[in-house]
Amino acid sequence: MSWKVFQIMEMQEISRKLKRVLDGYMSSRRAFLIVTIVLGFLLYFGPSMFRWLRQKTPIMIDPNIGCVATLLDPFSLEASRFDASIRKSYEPSDNSFLPYTGNGKLGLSVEENSHLYIMSKRSLSLPLPFQPLIHVSLPGTSSQEGVAVSFTTGIVHHFYCFSQKRKTIGVSQQVYAHRTIPAILLQSIKVNNPLSDDITVVLKQIGVVGDPDVHTQLKTVQGNEATEYYLHIGKVAVPDSENLVIVFAIAAVKVPDSVTVTGRGSQSLHFGLVLHHSHPMPSGEVGHISKELGTLAEEDIKKVLAAQPVALRKSHVQAWKQLWNTGFGISYSRAQGTLNGDKINATLYYVLSQTRALTLELTTTSSHLQELESWLSYPDMCYRGHHTLQASTLWSELKTEKEVNNVVALWLLTLDKQGCHNLLLSGSEGVMQAMVLSFGAFKFNNHHLEFATHPKDLHRDYFFRRLSYGNSTHLNISVVVGEDNKAVIYIALDRSDRDYYACDGGCLDPPIKLRL
Ligand SMILES: *[C@@H]1O[C@H](CO)[C@@H](O)[C@H](O)[C@H]1NC(C)=O
Ligand SMILES: *[C@@H]1O[C@H](CO)[C@@H](O)[C@H](O)[C@H]1NC(C)=O
Ligand SMILES: *[C@@H]1O[C@H](CO)[C@@H](O)[C@H](O)[C@H]1NC(C)=O
């Protein structure tokens, strides 16, 4: 007897038994009625149950998800090396970081309704009554979003996908606070239309919010095409002060209400914004300052409009790459709650984003630059505290603006107190040096460098990249933990105008001459 026949036999057997049981309780007519009701129930509620099941497994169903994943794909390698952080609207994650851009003069998180922030005390924590982010939508469609923050280029990539007739329309937005011209914030939007019909994407920049005292004018620049921009002038109260205010002027290119993209076409748009603000001052004295700031903002927005977007982007990216010449790597640990490269890189990114890259900014004069470089090359006494990799408060959560601002302020305060004042004065490059020195508790002392991490704390591999060591000399230092759990330290030097020596803790053994 084959298996199939056996099965049928068994089925018949079961139904016979079932019938016998049922017969004991009800007539077969009643049984038929019940079956009919059950079938009716399924027909009626089946589709909505099916929909509910679909929601539970969206990966298979929502075409927007595949679309966002494709747009994020170029960042997956960077993200796997912790050089980028990714967030997806359809896959909330516990260990993602706040999408953020800043340059020490202005900063903002790339989230709905986020404000433009300026410096207050040690971080970009004073919000202006202005929401600069351009929001993109396509009415009558469903959507998903993804954000990739590229730490090494300092650009936030925001992707939107909209599905219509089972086809997806992808929109890529880039947002960045310019690294070498810190008064400007740039946003670009690219729409790809794969449909044969035209589509109209709705754009919205909220701009001034909740402050009737901001004075706004619409102005026009004559160029190849006349461009309109808004000039907003207002003031904000300085927190914890009596009667002090900061006056600000924002010139922002007018964002159209919508953009129409022809079938199978694509379109790119670029929007610039310029911000200038005053120092804290008594509110009675703001009159002429407002006017000056307004003029400055207008001059600058005209320069932004005249510049090539590609060239602006290039100088920004180059400057960020230069900041990351110095850096730190650590081997990955799976142990729960341990600090890893993702959070270290993110923290470095936020602190750099909230300090001015003075050595790279275009307006830095050559005499000022000389002074900055002298501070940078002789980091005497930095860093003289305990190594910071184990100070848990310096590695707090980085999910909200408030958390990010607190962590940044705490880092800068700690470095300042522990002998790194001069490095901080030299701007972001010095801040990077100081942070990396602090990770290893490296200490400069009369032109020699001490590695003050206790051997018992060395159970992971470290790589300190391009520590500055006087007169344009740099060191790479790697700590490699062997199978016997002993750490070996390697040092590489990029210059040999004189002899360099290394010795171990306390220099009890004679120093060893370093070679290139
Ligand atoms: C990010 O972290 C990893 C792991 O610590 C490190 O190897 C890498 O160099 C870091 N990225 C940058 C740009 O410093
Ligand atoms: C730095 O190096 C340059 C070139 O080798 C040399 O001329 C100069 O004297 C050095 N400066 C100091 C302060 O050591
Ligand atoms: C230091 O490390 C960087 C990055 O790995 C490398 O490009 C550079 O050549 C190294 N410098 C020396 C002196 O080994």
mmCIF file of C-alpha atoms in Angstrom, residues 232-450:
data_model
loop_
_atom_site.group_PDB
_atom_site.id
_atom_site.type_symbol
_atom_site.label_atom_id
_atom_site.label_comp_id
_atom_site.label_asym_id
_atom_site.label_seq_id
_atom_site.Cartn_x
_atom_site.Cartn_y
_atom_site.Cartn_z
ATOM 1 C CA HIS A 232 14.962 87.055 8.681
ATOM 2 C CA ILE A 233 16.270 89.208 11.511
ATOM 3 C CA GLY A 234 15.485 88.456 15.126
ATOM 4 C CA LYS A 235 16.924 87.956 18.569
ATOM 5 C CA VAL A 236 16.985 85.286 21.253
ATOM 6 C CA ALA A 237 17.453 85.673 24.992
ATOM 7 C CA VAL A 238 20.715 84.301 26.384
ATOM 8 C CA PRO A 239 19.894 81.570 28.924
ATOM 9 C CA ASP A 240 20.804 82.293 32.556
ATOM 10 C CA SER A 241 21.512 85.950 31.870
ATOM 11 C CA GLU A 242 19.744 89.119 32.779
ATOM 12 C CA ASN A 243 18.526 91.001 29.793
ATOM 13 C CA LEU A 244 21.229 89.744 27.383
ATOM 14 C CA VAL A 245 20.263 88.797 23.848
ATOM 15 C CA ILE A 246 21.896 87.424 20.730
ATOM 16 C CA VAL A 247 20.832 89.055 17.469
ATOM 17 C CA PHE A 248 20.706 86.830 14.392
ATOM 18 C CA ALA A 249 20.221 87.273 10.661
ATOM 19 C CA ILE A 250 19.263 84.363 8.420
ATOM 20 C CA ALA A 251 19.218 84.634 4.642
ATOM 21 C CA ALA A 252 17.551 81.565 3.151
ATOM 22 C CA VAL A 253 16.863 80.774 -0.483
ATOM 23 C CA LYS A 254 13.108 80.539 -0.976
ATOM 24 C CA VAL A 255 11.950 76.936 -1.237
ATOM 25 C CA PRO A 256 9.150 76.442 -3.824
ATOM 26 C CA ASP A 257 5.958 74.724 -2.651
ATOM 27 C CA SER A 258 6.482 71.872 -5.083
ATOM 28 C CA VAL A 259 8.622 70.576 -7.898
ATOM 29 C CA THR A 260 7.293 68.750 -10.945
ATOM 30 C CA VAL A 261 9.467 66.073 -12.482
ATOM 31 C CA THR A 262 8.616 64.814 -15.963
ATOM 32 C CA GLY A 263 8.072 61.124 -16.684
ATOM 33 C CA ARG A 264 11.309 59.085 -16.536
ATOM 34 C CA GLY A 265 13.188 62.250 -15.631
ATOM 35 C CA SER A 266 15.119 63.426 -12.633
ATOM 36 C CA GLN A 267 15.756 66.802 -11.102
ATOM 37 C CA SER A 268 18.213 68.254 -8.576
ATOM 38 C CA LEU A 269 17.644 71.360 -6.483
ATOM 39 C CA HIS A 270 20.058 73.171 -4.189
ATOM 40 C CA PHE A 271 19.125 75.423 -1.301
ATOM 41 C CA GLY A 272 21.509 77.503 0.752
ATOM 42 C CA LEU A 273 21.041 79.286 4.021
ATOM 43 C CA VAL A 274 23.364 81.777 5.712
ATOM 44 C CA LEU A 275 23.378 82.553 9.415
ATOM 45 C CA HIS A 276 25.210 85.334 11.210
ATOM 46 C CA HIS A 277 24.729 86.254 14.827
ATOM 47 C CA SER A 278 26.086 88.652 17.416
ATOM 48 C CA HIS A 279 27.754 88.077 20.760
ATOM 49 C CA PRO A 280 25.499 88.309 23.800
ATOM 50 C CA MET A 281 24.605 91.977 24.313
ATOM 51 C CA PRO A 282 22.159 94.118 26.287
ATOM 52 C CA SER A 283 18.851 94.137 24.466
ATOM 53 C CA GLY A 284 18.844 97.957 24.281
ATOM 54 C CA GLU A 285 21.852 98.029 21.950
ATOM 55 C CA VAL A 286 20.730 95.781 19.124
ATOM 56 C CA GLY A 287 19.718 98.465 16.609
ATOM 57 C CA HIS A 288 22.723 98.917 14.331
ATOM 58 C CA ILE A 289 24.001 95.344 14.842
ATOM 59 C CA SER A 290 20.816 93.914 13.286
ATOM 60 C CA LYS A 291 21.422 95.949 10.195
ATOM 61 C CA GLU A 292 25.089 94.943 9.913
ATOM 62 C CA LEU A 293 24.282 91.253 10.347
ATOM 63 C CA GLY A 294 21.523 91.528 7.760
ATOM 64 C CA THR A 295 23.913 93.068 5.225
ATOM 65 C CA LEU A 296 26.509 90.391 5.929
ATOM 66 C CA ALA A 297 23.965 87.597 5.491
ATOM 67 C CA GLU A 298 22.767 89.100 2.204
ATOM 68 C CA GLU A 299 26.289 89.392 0.826
ATOM 69 C CA ASP A 300 27.009 85.789 1.764
ATOM 70 C CA ILE A 301 23.829 84.308 0.345
ATOM 71 C CA LYS A 302 24.676 85.971 -2.979
ATOM 72 C CA LYS A 303 28.087 84.291 -2.872
ATOM 73 C CA VAL A 304 26.473 80.940 -2.136
ATOM 74 C CA LEU A 305 24.098 81.414 -5.074
ATOM 75 C CA ALA A 306 27.006 82.266 -7.353
ATOM 76 C CA ALA A 307 29.077 79.245 -6.259
ATOM 77 C CA GLN A 308 28.952 75.801 -7.866
ATOM 78 C CA PRO A 309 27.169 73.345 -5.545
ATOM 79 C CA VAL A 310 29.715 70.667 -6.495
ATOM 80 C CA ALA A 311 32.644 72.882 -5.518
ATOM 81 C CA LEU A 312 31.069 73.774 -2.162
ATOM 82 C CA ARG A 313 30.502 70.122 -1.435
ATOM 83 C CA LYS A 314 34.039 69.192 -2.407
ATOM 84 C CA SER A 315 35.725 71.688 -0.092
ATOM 85 C CA HIS A 316 33.444 70.559 2.734
ATOM 86 C CA VAL A 317 34.249 66.876 2.252
ATOM 87 C CA GLN A 318 37.988 67.515 1.950
ATOM 88 C CA ALA A 319 38.041 69.423 5.220
ATOM 89 C CA TRP A 320 36.207 66.642 7.059
ATOM 90 C CA LYS A 321 38.559 64.023 5.648
ATOM 91 C CA GLN A 322 41.486 66.079 6.870
ATOM 92 C CA LEU A 323 40.035 66.206 10.384
ATOM 93 C CA TRP A 324 39.885 62.399 10.400
ATOM 94 C CA ASN A 325 43.570 62.062 9.506
ATOM 95 C CA THR A 326 43.981 61.708 13.227
ATOM 96 C CA GLY A 327 41.799 59.055 14.799
ATOM 97 C CA PHE A 328 41.400 55.930 16.844
ATOM 98 C CA GLY A 329 40.529 52.297 16.235
ATOM 99 C CA ILE A 330 39.694 49.562 18.718
ATOM 100 C CA SER A 331 39.103 45.842 18.206
ATOM 101 C CA TYR A 332 35.444 44.839 18.457
ATOM 102 C CA SER A 333 34.136 43.342 21.663
ATOM 103 C CA ARG A 334 30.901 41.370 21.818
ATOM 104 C CA ALA A 335 30.635 41.603 25.579
ATOM 105 C CA GLN A 336 27.379 43.283 26.517
ATOM 106 C CA GLY A 337 27.525 46.975 27.304
ATOM 107 C CA THR A 338 31.152 47.429 26.212
ATOM 108 C CA LEU A 339 32.276 50.477 24.358
ATOM 109 C CA ASN A 340 32.939 49.858 20.684
ATOM 110 C CA GLY A 341 34.080 51.765 17.615
ATOM 111 C CA ASP A 342 30.538 52.772 16.617
ATOM 112 C CA LYS A 343 29.994 54.932 19.667
ATOM 113 C CA ILE A 344 33.572 56.204 19.720
ATOM 114 C CA ASN A 345 33.358 57.381 16.109
ATOM 115 C CA ALA A 346 29.910 58.894 16.665
ATOM 116 C CA THR A 347 31.109 60.760 19.755
ATOM 117 C CA LEU A 348 34.138 62.097 17.876
ATOM 118 C CA TYR A 349 31.805 63.181 15.072
ATOM 119 C CA TYR A 350 29.484 65.106 17.399
ATOM 120 C CA VAL A 351 32.308 66.842 19.259
ATOM 121 C CA LEU A 352 33.992 67.818 15.972
ATOM 122 C CA SER A 353 30.615 69.005 14.640
ATOM 123 C CA GLN A 354 30.234 71.342 17.582
ATOM 124 C CA THR A 355 33.695 72.921 17.372
ATOM 125 C CA ARG A 356 35.093 75.276 14.752
ATOM 126 C CA ALA A 357 37.662 73.869 12.317
ATOM 127 C CA LEU A 358 39.630 77.109 12.669
ATOM 128 C CA THR A 359 42.723 75.785 10.892
ATOM 129 C CA LEU A 360 40.628 74.901 7.826
ATOM 130 C CA GLU A 361 38.149 77.778 7.636
ATOM 131 C CA LEU A 362 38.586 80.067 4.655
ATOM 132 C CA THR A 363 38.458 83.324 6.596
ATOM 133 C CA THR A 364 41.307 82.420 8.975
ATOM 134 C CA THR A 365 44.131 84.897 8.333
ATOM 135 C CA SER A 366 47.657 83.600 7.829
ATOM 136 C CA SER A 367 48.943 85.177 11.046
ATOM 137 C CA HIS A 368 46.094 83.587 13.014
ATOM 138 C CA LEU A 369 46.805 80.288 11.290
ATOM 139 C CA GLN A 370 50.422 80.393 12.447
ATOM 140 C CA GLU A 371 49.284 80.870 16.004
ATOM 141 C CA LEU A 372 46.769 78.017 15.731
ATOM 142 C CA GLU A 373 49.419 75.710 14.321
ATOM 143 C CA SER A 374 51.854 76.487 17.090
ATOM 144 C CA TRP A 375 49.196 75.480 19.652
ATOM 145 C CA LEU A 376 48.485 72.374 17.640
ATOM 146 C CA SER A 377 52.059 71.171 17.351
ATOM 147 C CA TYR A 378 53.034 71.562 21.004
ATOM 148 C CA PRO A 379 50.245 70.039 23.065
ATOM 149 C CA ASP A 380 52.140 70.437 26.291
ATOM 150 C CA MET A 381 50.495 68.810 29.336
ATOM 151 C CA CYS A 382 47.671 67.260 27.315
ATOM 152 C CA TYR A 383 46.248 64.823 28.422
ATOM 153 C CA ARG A 384 46.986 64.571 32.086
ATOM 154 C CA GLY A 385 43.890 62.769 33.454
ATOM 155 C CA HIS A 386 42.899 59.102 33.626
ATOM 156 C CA HIS A 387 42.286 57.512 30.281
ATOM 157 C CA THR A 388 38.799 58.344 29.096
ATOM 158 C CA LEU A 389 37.806 55.039 27.509
ATOM 159 C CA GLN A 390 36.489 53.879 30.864
ATOM 160 C CA ALA A 391 34.726 57.074 31.947
ATOM 161 C CA SER A 392 31.138 55.993 31.360
ATOM 162 C CA THR A 393 29.637 59.503 31.582
ATOM 163 C CA LEU A 394 31.652 60.516 28.516
ATOM 164 C CA TRP A 395 30.041 57.668 26.584
ATOM 165 C CA SER A 396 26.376 58.281 27.316
ATOM 166 C CA GLU A 397 23.490 57.750 24.918
ATOM 167 C CA LEU A 398 23.489 59.836 21.737
ATOM 168 C CA LYS A 399 19.887 59.657 20.582
ATOM 169 C CA THR A 400 18.495 63.135 21.268
ATOM 170 C CA GLU A 401 19.763 66.675 20.798
ATOM 171 C CA LYS A 402 19.924 67.106 24.539
ATOM 172 C CA GLU A 403 22.029 63.976 25.056
ATOM 173 C CA VAL A 404 24.391 64.933 22.240
ATOM 174 C CA ASN A 405 24.828 68.484 23.550
ATOM 175 C CA ASN A 406 25.461 67.249 27.086
ATOM 176 C CA VAL A 407 28.079 64.755 25.958
ATOM 177 C CA VAL A 408 29.850 67.379 23.821
ATOM 178 C CA ALA A 409 29.936 69.916 26.659
ATOM 179 C CA LEU A 410 31.234 67.293 29.072
ATOM 180 C CA TRP A 411 34.037 66.242 26.727
ATOM 181 C CA LEU A 412 35.193 69.805 26.140
ATOM 182 C CA LEU A 413 35.075 70.589 29.851
ATOM 183 C CA THR A 414 37.053 67.442 30.706
ATOM 184 C CA LEU A 415 39.743 68.098 28.090
ATOM 185 C CA ASP A 416 40.035 71.727 29.143
ATOM 186 C CA LYS A 417 40.514 70.780 32.783
ATOM 187 C CA GLN A 418 43.080 68.095 31.997
ATOM 188 C CA GLY A 419 45.722 70.207 30.336
ATOM 189 C CA CYS A 420 44.391 70.411 26.760
ATOM 190 C CA HIS A 421 43.412 74.074 26.781
ATOM 191 C CA ASN A 422 45.771 75.060 23.951
ATOM 192 C CA LEU A 423 44.717 72.191 21.743
ATOM 193 C CA LEU A 424 41.070 73.200 22.189
ATOM 194 C CA LEU A 425 41.924 76.784 21.246
ATOM 195 C CA SER A 426 43.300 75.584 17.934
ATOM 196 C CA GLY A 427 39.856 74.257 16.925
ATOM 197 C CA SER A 428 38.553 70.894 15.692
ATOM 198 C CA GLU A 429 41.969 69.547 14.671
ATOM 199 C CA GLY A 430 43.250 70.138 18.186
ATOM 200 C CA VAL A 431 40.050 68.746 19.708
ATOM 201 C CA MET A 432 40.578 65.533 17.733
ATOM 202 C CA GLN A 433 44.194 65.337 18.945
ATOM 203 C CA ALA A 434 43.139 65.917 22.542
ATOM 204 C CA MET A 435 40.375 63.302 22.446
ATOM 205 C CA VAL A 436 42.639 60.653 20.928
ATOM 206 C CA LEU A 437 45.419 61.445 23.421
ATOM 207 C CA SER A 438 42.883 61.058 26.222
ATOM 208 C CA PHE A 439 41.719 57.623 24.963
ATOM 209 C CA GLY A 440 45.182 56.270 25.724
ATOM 210 C CA ALA A 441 45.986 58.636 28.594
ATOM 211 C CA PHE A 442 48.917 59.869 26.547
ATOM 212 C CA LYS A 443 50.627 62.744 28.207
ATOM 213 C CA PHE A 444 52.971 65.314 26.752
ATOM 214 C CA ASN A 445 55.564 66.475 29.186
ATOM 215 C CA ASN A 446 58.440 68.708 28.157
ATOM 216 C CA HIS A 447 58.468 67.325 24.656
ATOM 217 C CA HIS A 448 58.165 63.704 25.511
ATOM 218 C CA LEU A 449 55.105 61.590 25.243
ATOM 219 C CA GLU A 450 54.057 59.196 27.965
#
